[in-house]
Coordinates of C-alpha atoms and ligand atoms in Angstrom, one line a residue:
X537 CA 10.8 0.4 -36.4
X538 CA 7.5 0.2 -38.4
X539 CA 6.8 -3.1 -40.1
X540 CA 4.1 -4.8 -42.1
X541 CA 1.0 -5.8 -40.2
X542 CA -1.6 -7.8 -42.0
X543 CA -5.1 -6.4 -42.4
X544 CA -8.2 -7.8 -40.6
X545 CA -6.3 -9.4 -37.7
X546 CA -8.8 -11.0 -35.3
X547 CA -9.8 -8.9 -32.2
X548 CA -9.2 -12.0 -30.1
X549 CA -8.3 -15.6 -30.5
X550 CA -10.9 -18.1 -29.2
X551 CA -11.4 -21.8 -28.8
X552 CA -13.5 -23.7 -31.3
X553 CA -15.7 -26.3 -29.6
X554 CA -18.6 -28.2 -31.0
X555 CA -18.9 -25.8 -34.0
X556 CA -18.8 -22.6 -32.0
X557 CA -16.0 -20.0 -31.3
X558 CA -15.9 -19.6 -27.5
X559 CA -13.9 -18.0 -24.8
X560 CA -12.5 -19.9 -21.9
X561 CA -15.1 -20.9 -19.3
X562 CA -13.3 -18.9 -16.7
X563 CA -12.4 -16.1 -19.1
X564 CA -8.6 -16.7 -18.9
X565 CA -6.4 -15.2 -21.7
X566 CA -2.7 -14.9 -22.6
X567 CA -0.8 -12.4 -24.7
X568 CA 0.4 -13.2 -28.2
X569 CA 3.5 -11.4 -29.4
X570 CA 4.5 -10.3 -32.9
X571 CA 8.2 -11.4 -33.2
X572 CA 9.3 -8.3 -35.0
X573 CA 8.1 -5.7 -32.4
X574 CA 7.7 -8.2 -29.5
X575 CA 4.6 -6.3 -28.6
X576 CA 1.4 -8.1 -27.8
X577 CA -1.0 -7.8 -30.7
X578 CA -3.9 -10.0 -29.5
X579 CA -5.2 -11.9 -26.5
X580 CA -5.9 -15.6 -26.9
X581 CA -8.2 -17.7 -24.8
X582 CA -6.1 -19.7 -22.3
X583 CA -7.8 -23.1 -22.1
X584 CA -8.0 -24.8 -18.7
X585 CA -9.2 -28.2 -17.7
X586 CA -12.9 -27.1 -17.9
X587 CA -12.4 -26.1 -21.6
X588 CA -10.6 -29.3 -22.4
X589 CA -13.5 -31.2 -20.8
X590 CA -16.0 -29.4 -23.0
X591 CA -14.0 -30.0 -26.2
X592 CA -13.4 -33.7 -25.4
X593 CA -17.1 -34.2 -24.6
X594 CA -18.0 -32.6 -28.0
X595 CA -15.5 -34.7 -29.8
X596 CA -16.7 -37.8 -28.0
X597 CA -20.4 -37.1 -28.9
X598 CA -19.4 -36.6 -32.5
X599 CA -17.5 -39.9 -32.5
X600 CA -20.1 -42.0 -30.6
X601 CA -23.2 -40.8 -32.5
X602 CA -22.2 -38.4 -35.3
X603 CA -21.8 -39.2 -39.0
X604 CA -18.1 -38.7 -39.4
X605 CA -16.7 -42.2 -38.3
X606 CA -19.6 -43.9 -40.2
X607 CA -19.2 -42.2 -43.5
X608 CA -17.9 -44.1 -46.5
X609 CA -14.2 -43.4 -47.1
X610 CA -15.1 -41.7 -50.4
X611 CA -17.4 -39.2 -48.6
X612 CA -14.8 -38.2 -46.1
X613 CA -12.2 -38.1 -48.9
X614 CA -14.3 -35.6 -50.9
X615 CA -14.6 -33.4 -47.8
X616 CA -10.8 -33.6 -47.2
X617 CA -10.1 -32.7 -50.8
X618 CA -12.3 -29.7 -50.3
X619 CA -10.2 -28.8 -47.3
X620 CA -7.1 -29.0 -49.5
X621 CA -8.8 -26.8 -52.1
X622 CA -9.7 -24.2 -49.5
X623 CA -6.2 -24.1 -48.1
X624 CA -4.8 -23.7 -51.6
X625 CA -7.2 -20.9 -52.3
X626 CA -6.1 -19.1 -49.1
X627 CA -2.4 -19.8 -49.3
X628 CA -1.4 -16.2 -49.5
X629 CA -3.5 -15.2 -46.5
X630 CA -2.3 -18.2 -44.5
X631 CA 1.3 -17.4 -45.3
X632 CA 0.9 -13.8 -44.4
X633 CA -0.6 -14.6 -41.0
X634 CA 1.9 -17.3 -40.3
X635 CA 4.8 -15.0 -41.2
X636 CA 3.4 -12.3 -38.9
X637 CA 2.9 -14.7 -36.0
X638 CA 6.1 -16.8 -36.3
X639 CA 8.7 -14.5 -38.0
X640 CA 9.3 -17.1 -40.7
X641 CA 10.2 -15.7 -44.1
X642 CA 7.1 -15.2 -46.3
X643 CA 8.4 -17.3 -49.2
X644 CA 9.0 -20.2 -46.9
X645 CA 5.7 -19.8 -45.1
X646 CA 3.9 -19.9 -48.5
X647 CA 5.6 -23.2 -49.2
X648 CA 4.5 -24.6 -45.9
X649 CA 0.8 -23.6 -46.6
X650 CA 0.9 -25.5 -49.8
X651 CA 2.4 -28.5 -48.1
X652 CA -0.5 -28.4 -45.6
X653 CA -2.9 -28.7 -48.5
X654 CA -0.9 -31.6 -49.9
X655 CA -1.1 -33.4 -46.6
X656 CA -4.9 -33.3 -46.8
X657 CA -4.9 -34.5 -50.5
X658 CA -2.5 -37.3 -49.7
X659 CA -4.6 -38.8 -46.9
X660 CA -7.9 -38.1 -48.8
X661 CA -6.4 -40.3 -51.5
X662 CA -4.9 -42.9 -49.2
X663 CA -8.2 -43.8 -47.4
X664 CA -10.0 -44.6 -50.6
X665 CA -7.2 -46.8 -51.7
X666 CA -6.9 -48.5 -48.3
X667 CA -7.1 -52.3 -48.2
X668 CA -6.8 -54.6 -45.3
X669 CA -5.5 -58.1 -44.9
X670 CA -7.5 -61.3 -45.1
X671 CA -5.9 -64.6 -44.3
X672 CA -7.2 -68.0 -45.3
X673 CA -6.5 -71.3 -43.6
X674 CA -8.0 -73.6 -46.3
X675 CA -11.1 -75.4 -45.2
X676 CA -10.8 -74.2 -41.6
X677 CA -10.7 -70.4 -41.1
X678 CA -10.9 -67.0 -42.6
X679 CA -9.4 -64.2 -40.7
X680 CA -9.7 -60.6 -41.6
X681 CA -8.7 -57.2 -40.3
X682 CA -11.5 -54.9 -39.3
X683 CA -9.9 -51.5 -39.2
X684 CA -11.6 -48.9 -37.0
X685 CA -11.0 -45.3 -35.9
X686 CA -10.1 -45.2 -32.3
X687 CA -12.0 -42.2 -30.9
X688 CA -10.9 -38.7 -29.7
X689 CA -7.4 -38.0 -30.8
X690 CA -5.5 -35.3 -28.8
X691 CA -3.1 -33.4 -31.1
X692 CA -0.4 -31.2 -29.5
X693 CA 1.8 -29.2 -31.8
X694 CA 4.8 -26.9 -31.7
X695 CA 5.3 -23.3 -33.0
X696 CA 7.7 -23.9 -35.8
X697 CA 5.6 -24.1 -39.1
X698 CA 2.5 -24.4 -36.9
X699 CA -0.2 -24.7 -39.6
X700 CA 1.7 -27.3 -41.6
X701 CA 2.5 -29.4 -38.6
X702 CA -1.1 -29.2 -37.5
X703 CA -2.1 -30.5 -40.9
X704 CA 0.2 -33.3 -40.6
X705 CA -1.7 -34.7 -37.6
X706 CA -5.2 -33.4 -38.5
X707 CA -5.2 -35.0 -42.0
X708 CA -4.6 -38.6 -41.0
X709 CA -6.6 -38.4 -37.8
X710 CA -9.7 -37.1 -39.6
X711 CA -9.2 -39.2 -42.7
X712 CA -9.4 -42.4 -40.6
X713 CA -12.7 -41.2 -39.0
X714 CA -11.5 -40.1 -35.6
X715 CA -12.6 -36.8 -34.0
X716 CA -10.0 -34.5 -32.6
X717 CA -9.0 -31.9 -30.1
X718 CA -6.1 -29.8 -31.2
X719 CA -3.9 -27.8 -28.8
X720 CA -1.6 -25.6 -30.8
X721 CA 1.5 -24.0 -29.5
X722 CA 0.9 -20.9 -27.4
X723 CA 3.6 -18.8 -29.1
X724 CA 1.8 -19.0 -32.4
X725 CA -2.0 -19.6 -32.2
X726 CA -3.0 -17.3 -35.0
X727 CA -3.2 -19.6 -38.1
X728 CA -4.8 -22.5 -36.1
X729 CA -8.1 -20.5 -35.9
X730 CA -8.4 -20.7 -39.7
X731 CA -8.9 -24.4 -39.5
X732 CA -12.3 -23.9 -37.9
X733 CA -13.6 -21.9 -40.9
X734 CA -12.0 -24.2 -43.5
X735 CA -13.5 -27.3 -41.9
X736 CA -16.9 -25.7 -41.6
X737 CA -16.9 -24.6 -45.2
X738 CA -15.7 -28.0 -46.4
X739 CA -18.6 -29.7 -44.6
X740 CA -16.9 -31.3 -41.6
X741 CA -19.7 -31.8 -39.1
X742 CA -19.7 -29.9 -35.8
X743 CA -17.8 -31.6 -33.0
X744 CA -15.4 -33.4 -35.3
X745 CA -12.7 -30.7 -35.1
X746 CA -12.2 -28.9 -31.8
X747 CA -9.5 -26.4 -31.0
X748 CA -8.4 -25.4 -27.5
X749 CA -5.7 -22.7 -27.2
X750 CA -3.6 -22.3 -24.1
X751 CA -0.4 -23.1 -22.3
X752 CA 1.2 -26.6 -22.4
X753 CA 1.1 -27.0 -18.6
X754 CA -2.6 -26.2 -18.5
X755 CA -4.5 -27.0 -21.7
X756 CA -2.0 -29.5 -23.0
X757 CA -1.6 -31.2 -19.6
X758 CA -5.4 -31.5 -19.2
X759 CA -5.7 -33.1 -22.7
X760 CA -3.0 -35.6 -22.0
X761 CA -4.7 -36.6 -18.7
X762 CA -8.2 -36.8 -20.0
X763 CA -9.5 -40.3 -19.7
X764 CA -11.7 -40.1 -22.9
X765 CA -8.7 -39.3 -25.1
X766 CA -7.1 -42.6 -26.0
X767 CA -4.5 -41.2 -28.4
X768 CA -2.0 -38.4 -28.2
X769 CA 0.1 -37.3 -31.1
X770 CA 2.7 -34.9 -29.9
X771 CA 5.4 -32.9 -31.7
X772 CA 7.8 -30.8 -29.6
X773 CA 10.8 -30.9 -27.4
X774 CA 12.2 -34.2 -26.1
X775 CA 11.9 -32.9 -22.5
X776 CA 8.2 -32.2 -23.0
X777 CA 7.8 -35.6 -24.7
X778 CA 9.2 -37.3 -21.5
X779 CA 6.7 -35.4 -19.3
X780 CA 3.8 -36.4 -21.6
X781 CA 5.0 -40.0 -21.7
X782 CA 4.8 -40.1 -17.9
X783 CA 1.5 -38.4 -17.7
X784 CA -0.1 -40.7 -20.3
X785 CA 1.3 -43.9 -18.7
X786 CA -1.5 -44.4 -16.1
X787 CA -4.0 -44.3 -19.0
X788 CA -2.0 -46.6 -21.3
X789 CA -2.6 -44.2 -24.2
X790 CA -1.4 -44.6 -27.7
X791 CA 1.5 -42.2 -28.2
X792 CA 3.2 -40.9 -31.2
X793 CA 6.1 -38.6 -30.5
X794 CA 8.1 -36.4 -32.9
X795 CA 10.8 -34.8 -30.8
X796 CA 14.0 -32.8 -31.1
X797 CA 17.1 -33.3 -33.2
X798 CA 20.7 -32.4 -33.7
X799 CA 21.1 -33.9 -37.1
X800 CA 24.5 -34.4 -38.8
X801 CA 25.3 -33.4 -42.4
X802 CA 28.4 -35.4 -43.4
X803 CA 30.4 -34.0 -46.3
X804 CA 33.1 -36.3 -47.8
X805 CA 35.9 -35.0 -50.0
X806 CA 34.5 -36.8 -53.0
X807 CA 31.1 -35.1 -52.9
X808 CA 29.9 -32.4 -55.3
X809 CA 31.0 -29.7 -52.9
X810 CA 29.0 -26.8 -54.4
X811 CA 25.8 -28.9 -54.1
X812 CA 26.8 -29.9 -50.6
X813 CA 27.4 -26.3 -49.7
X814 CA 23.9 -25.2 -51.0
X815 CA 22.2 -28.0 -49.1
X816 CA 24.0 -27.7 -45.8
X817 CA 23.6 -23.9 -45.7
X818 CA 19.9 -24.2 -46.5
X819 CA 19.6 -27.2 -44.2
X820 CA 20.3 -25.2 -41.1
X821 CA 19.3 -21.6 -42.0
X822 CA 16.0 -22.2 -43.7
X823 CA 12.9 -21.7 -41.5
X824 CA 15.2 -19.5 -39.3
X825 CA 16.9 -22.7 -38.2
X826 CA 13.8 -23.5 -36.2
X827 CA 13.5 -26.8 -37.9
X828 CA 13.5 -30.2 -36.2
X829 CA 15.4 -31.8 -39.1
X830 CA 18.0 -29.0 -39.4
X831 CA 21.4 -30.3 -40.3
X832 CA 22.9 -28.4 -37.3
X833 CA 26.2 -30.3 -37.1
X834 CA 28.2 -30.3 -40.3
X835 CA 31.0 -32.9 -40.3
X836 CA 33.6 -32.3 -43.0
X837 CA 36.5 -34.5 -44.2
X838 CA 39.8 -33.0 -43.2
X839 CA 41.3 -32.6 -46.7
X840 CA 38.6 -30.2 -47.8
X841 CA 37.8 -28.8 -44.3
X842 CA 39.5 -25.4 -44.5
X843 CA 38.2 -24.5 -47.9
X844 CA 34.7 -25.7 -47.0
X845 CA 34.6 -23.8 -43.8
X846 CA 35.7 -20.6 -45.6
X847 CA 33.1 -21.0 -48.3
X848 CA 30.4 -21.9 -45.7
X849 CA 31.2 -18.8 -43.6
X850 CA 31.2 -16.5 -46.7
X851 CA 27.7 -17.8 -47.6
X852 CA 26.4 -17.4 -44.0
X853 CA 27.6 -13.8 -43.9
X854 CA 25.8 -13.1 -47.2
X855 CA 22.4 -14.5 -46.1
X856 CA 19.7 -11.8 -46.1
X857 CA 18.3 -11.4 -42.6
X858 CA 15.3 -9.0 -42.3
X859 CA 11.6 -8.3 -42.3
X860 CA 9.9 -11.7 -42.6
X861 CA 7.3 -10.2 -44.9
X862 CA 10.0 -9.1 -47.5
X863 CA 10.2 -11.8 -50.2
X864 CA 14.0 -11.2 -50.4
X865 CA 14.4 -12.3 -46.8
X866 CA 16.1 -15.6 -46.2
X867 CA 16.2 -15.6 -42.4
X868 CA 13.5 -13.7 -40.5
X869 CA 12.9 -13.1 -36.8
X870 CA 12.9 -15.8 -34.2
X871 CA 9.5 -16.7 -32.8
X872 CA 9.5 -15.2 -29.4
X873 CA 11.9 -13.2 -27.0
X874 CA 12.2 -16.3 -24.7
X875 CA 13.4 -18.4 -27.6
X876 CA 15.6 -15.6 -28.8
X877 CA 17.3 -15.4 -25.4
X878 CA 17.9 -19.2 -25.5
X879 CA 19.5 -19.1 -29.0
X880 CA 21.6 -16.0 -28.1
X881 CA 22.8 -17.8 -24.9
X882 CA 24.0 -20.7 -27.1
X883 CA 25.8 -18.2 -29.3
X884 CA 27.7 -16.9 -26.3
X885 CA 28.4 -20.5 -25.1
X886 CA 29.7 -21.3 -28.6
X887 CA 32.2 -18.4 -28.4
X888 CA 33.8 -20.1 -25.4
X889 CA 33.8 -23.5 -27.0
X890 CA 34.8 -23.1 -30.6
X891 CA 36.0 -20.8 -33.3
X892 CA 33.4 -18.2 -34.5
X893 CA 33.7 -17.8 -38.3
X894 CA 30.4 -16.0 -39.1
X895 CA 27.6 -14.1 -37.2
X896 CA 27.8 -14.3 -33.5
X897 CA 25.1 -11.9 -32.4
X898 CA 22.5 -9.4 -33.6
X899 CA 22.8 -8.5 -37.3
X900 CA 23.8 -4.9 -38.2
X901 CA 20.9 -2.6 -38.9
X902 CA 18.3 -4.5 -37.0
X903 CA 18.4 -3.1 -33.5
X904 CA 15.1 -4.5 -32.4
X905 CA 13.1 -7.7 -33.0
X906 CA 14.3 -11.3 -32.5
X907 CA 17.0 -11.2 -35.2
X908 CA 20.1 -13.4 -35.0
X909 CA 22.9 -13.2 -37.6
X910 CA 23.5 -16.7 -39.2
X911 CA 26.2 -18.0 -36.9
X912 CA 28.9 -20.5 -37.8
X913 CA 31.2 -22.2 -35.4
X914 CA 34.2 -24.2 -36.7
X915 CA 36.5 -26.7 -35.0
X916 CA 33.6 -27.7 -32.6
X917 CA 34.6 -30.5 -30.3
X918 CA 32.1 -33.4 -29.8
X919 CA 31.9 -32.6 -26.1
X920 CA 30.9 -29.0 -26.7
X921 CA 27.4 -28.1 -25.7
X922 CA 26.8 -26.5 -29.1
X923 CA 27.6 -30.0 -30.6
X924 CA 25.3 -31.9 -28.2
X925 CA 22.3 -29.7 -27.5
X926 CA 19.5 -28.6 -29.8
X927 CA 19.7 -24.9 -30.4
X928 CA 16.8 -24.6 -32.8
X929 CA 18.0 -21.3 -34.4
X930 CA 20.4 -20.1 -37.1
X931 CA 23.5 -21.5 -35.5
X932 CA 25.7 -24.3 -36.9
X933 CA 28.6 -26.4 -35.6
X934 CA 31.3 -27.6 -38.0
X935 CA 33.7 -30.3 -37.1
X936 CA 36.4 -32.1 -39.1
X937 CA 36.9 -35.8 -39.5
X938 CA 39.7 -38.0 -40.8
X939 CA 38.1 -41.4 -41.7
X940 CA 34.7 -43.0 -42.3
X941 CA 34.8 -44.6 -38.9
X942 CA 35.4 -41.2 -37.2
X943 CA 32.6 -39.6 -39.2
X944 CA 30.2 -42.3 -38.2
X945 CA 31.2 -42.0 -34.5
X946 CA 30.8 -38.2 -34.6
X947 CA 27.4 -38.5 -36.4
X948 CA 26.1 -40.9 -33.8
X949 CA 27.6 -39.1 -30.8
X950 CA 24.4 -37.3 -29.5
X951 CA 21.3 -38.4 -27.7
X952 CA 19.2 -37.5 -30.8
X953 CA 18.6 -39.5 -33.9
X954 CA 16.1 -37.7 -36.2
X955 CA 17.8 -37.1 -39.6
X956 CA 21.1 -37.4 -41.3
X957 CA 22.4 -36.0 -44.6
X958 CA 25.3 -37.6 -46.4
X959 CA 27.3 -36.1 -49.2
X960 CA 29.5 -38.5 -51.2
X961 CA 29.8 -39.9 -54.7
X962 CA 31.0 -43.3 -53.4
X963 CA 28.1 -45.7 -53.7
X964 CA 29.3 -48.2 -51.2
X965 CA 30.2 -45.6 -48.6
X966 CA 26.9 -43.9 -49.1
X967 CA 24.8 -47.0 -48.4
X968 CA 27.1 -48.4 -45.6
X969 CA 27.1 -45.0 -43.8
X970 CA 23.3 -44.6 -44.3
X971 CA 22.5 -47.9 -42.8
X972 CA 24.8 -47.5 -39.8
X973 CA 23.9 -43.9 -38.9
X974 CA 21.5 -43.6 -36.0
X975 CA 18.8 -41.6 -37.6
X976 CA 15.2 -42.2 -38.4
X977 CA 15.6 -40.5 -41.8
X978 CA 18.6 -40.3 -44.1
X979 CA 19.1 -38.1 -47.2
X980 CA 21.9 -39.0 -49.6
X981 CA 23.2 -36.0 -51.7
X982 CA 20.1 -34.0 -51.0
X983 CA 18.5 -31.6 -48.5
X984 CA 15.3 -32.6 -46.8
X985 CA 12.9 -33.4 -49.6
X986 CA 10.3 -35.9 -48.4
X987 CA 7.8 -38.1 -50.3
X988 CA 4.7 -38.3 -48.1
X989 CA 4.5 -42.1 -48.4
X990 CA 7.8 -42.6 -46.5
X991 CA 8.0 -43.1 -42.7
X992 CA 8.7 -40.0 -40.7
X993 CA 10.2 -40.1 -37.2
X994 CA 13.3 -40.3 -35.1
X995 CA 15.2 -42.8 -33.0
X996 CA 16.8 -42.4 -29.6
X997 CA 15.7 -39.1 -28.0
X998 CA 14.1 -37.9 -31.3
X999 CA 10.9 -39.8 -31.1
X1000 CA 8.7 -42.7 -30.6
X1001 CA 7.0 -44.4 -33.5
X1002 CA 6.9 -43.5 -37.1
X1003 CA 4.1 -41.6 -38.9
X1004 CA 3.9 -41.0 -42.6
X1005 CA 1.9 -42.8 -45.3
X1006 CA 0.3 -46.0 -44.0
X1007 CA 2.0 -45.7 -40.7
X1008 CA -0.2 -42.8 -39.8
X1009 CA -3.2 -44.8 -40.8
X1010 CA -2.0 -47.5 -38.4
X1011 CA -1.5 -45.1 -35.6
X1012 CA -4.9 -43.6 -35.8
X1013 CA -6.8 -46.9 -36.2
X1014 CA -7.3 -50.1 -34.3
X1015 CA -6.8 -53.3 -36.3
X1016 CA -9.3 -55.7 -34.9
X1017 CA -8.7 -59.3 -36.0
X1018 CA -11.9 -61.2 -36.8
X1019 CA -11.5 -65.0 -36.9
X1020 CA -14.2 -67.1 -38.7
X1021 CA -14.4 -70.8 -38.3
X1022 CA -15.4 -72.6 -41.5
X1023 CA -15.7 -76.1 -40.1
X1024 CA -16.4 -77.5 -36.6
X1025 CA -14.9 -75.7 -33.7
X1026 CA -12.3 -78.1 -32.2
X1027 CA -12.5 -77.2 -28.5
X1028 CA -11.2 -79.6 -25.8
X1029 CA -14.3 -80.6 -23.9
X1030 CA -13.7 -79.5 -20.4
X1031 CA -16.2 -80.5 -17.8
X1032 CA -17.4 -83.6 -19.6
X1033 CA -15.3 -86.1 -17.7
X1034 CA -13.5 -87.1 -20.9
X1035 CA -16.7 -88.4 -22.6
Ligands
LIG670 P1 7.5 -27.7 -26.7 O1 7.7 -29.1 -26.3 O2 7.8 -26.6 -25.8 O3 5.9 -27.5 -27.0 C1 5.2 -28.3 -27.9 C2 3.7 -28.3 -27.6 O4 3.6 -29.0 -26.3 C3 3.1 -27.0 -27.3 O5 1.8 -26.9 -27.8 C4 3.1 -26.8 -25.8 O6 2.1 -26.0 -25.3 C5 2.8 -28.3 -25.4 N1 3.2 -28.6 -24.1 C6 4.2 -28.1 -23.3 N2 4.2 -28.7 -22.1 C7 3.2 -29.6 -22.1 C8 2.7 -30.5 -21.1 N3 3.3 -30.7 -19.9 N4 1.7 -31.3 -21.4 C9 1.1 -31.3 -22.6 N5 1.5 -30.4 -23.6 C10 2.6 -29.6 -23.3 O7 8.1 -27.5 -28.1 P2 8.3 -26.2 -29.0 O8 9.3 -25.4 -28.3 O9 6.9 -25.7 -29.2 O10 8.8 -26.8 -30.4 C11 10.1 -27.0 -30.7 C12 10.6 -28.4 -30.5 O11 9.8 -29.3 -31.3 C13 12.0 -28.7 -30.9 O12 12.6 -29.5 -30.0 C14 11.8 -29.4 -32.3 O13 12.9 -30.2 -32.6 C15 10.6 -30.2 -32.1 N6 10.0 -30.5 -33.3 C16 10.0 -31.8 -33.7 C17 9.5 -32.2 -34.9 C18 9.6 -33.6 -35.4 O14 8.8 -34.0 -36.3 N7 10.4 -34.5 -34.8 C19 8.9 -31.3 -35.8 C20 8.9 -29.9 -35.3 C21 9.4 -29.6 -34.1

């Protein structure tokens, strides 16, 4: 089946180290597939330890002796605003490449490109408004916080919305004066190369931004184990997070981990049901369901359950699945055949565990490519695998509940705790439920709309630490306490024999 292929695709995907595009030292490469044809369309450099060593050395030089960490915040801020301008000016191209590489619908990829620009604007503004604490002990001491960038930050990112998630780490890491080595996901390396040109054009000095492509177990692993990388910010699966946690432990590195999710969307009978339907359908099927905060378990109060399930299934059946580049497409192609197999295996598991009410396999008319029909399972029991495990595709589990207590128990009954969505018009219930649900982020009567100042992160197996707003600034900086004595120092006089 022929499909849209963007013009001027690169002949190869290289690393970017110390201001230069380079191949791997040993010449290793890997294939990158287009998710619609599943054919390899380009070879990317497969970074090894030697490539990570070069990138970290360049980043360390730029940190130790380059201008970036020493610039006035306003100077860095201007450059980062230029980065945002350049992303905005290229949003169509970025979206086109992202859609081609990931299979995400083009309209949604465009929104993600714009969000990437916004991440840079936000942190460019935040660092010039940054203030730090000073504490006065009258007549005795002044204490102040000397905030400093930490050094070389290792950034490891996943393949869902790759460019936007990279921006989420790059913007605060760079804004605070660190230098970075980015290791993007191997399924989707295409858009990451654009950073190199954007940063160069904006005036980011050589060595500040370094990019090493490659597999997690090779390039990612070498970055995590590099002694000159004191910080690792990771977004990906909980299982990978555990491995990285272990590998970073001997070095006592600073870690920020945004991991998996199996977030509940809880619909009470008193909710605005049409709005809840819109949001819960969007919440799991947008971004192809490849979304960490997907509301992939919909819990529905028994009195409205049958009606809600019927309306939900009808919506899912009417979702437009197709060519990711077509602006009418609502669900595109999953990123990679390996991931497609994983999602399809859960669809088969679901058929043995629950009642299939929509989808359940490949959509009609799309015989090739990683397409999955939006799939809805109803009457899903909490011990079902499709209730407990992250599927990360267009598959949703719906479960009824009879009381607030049962709803809360079901909502909390997984190892994950990333997001929760609650639909009710009862104010007390809304707040009580929100405060008790085990989730890092809660949305009341809304889908996932996030103000960049708010904390982002999960609890339980969904993450470690919170980024977002000032919390990102805290992660990427040391807060050194400087204590100044204003009067005589009162030290006990050891070694004077009490005289
Ligand atoms: P993944 O864990 O397989 O890979 C993520 C990144 O880690 C990739 O760059 C990969 O190459 C690298 N990696 C793999 N093994 C490594 C190792 N041993 N050492 C160092 N790096 C290694 O995740 P994925 O499949 O790319 O992404 C999907 C997952 O990400 C889902 O679980 C999703 O929920 C999660 N996610 C979470 C958030 C969040 O903010 N909480 C956001 C997006 C995605």
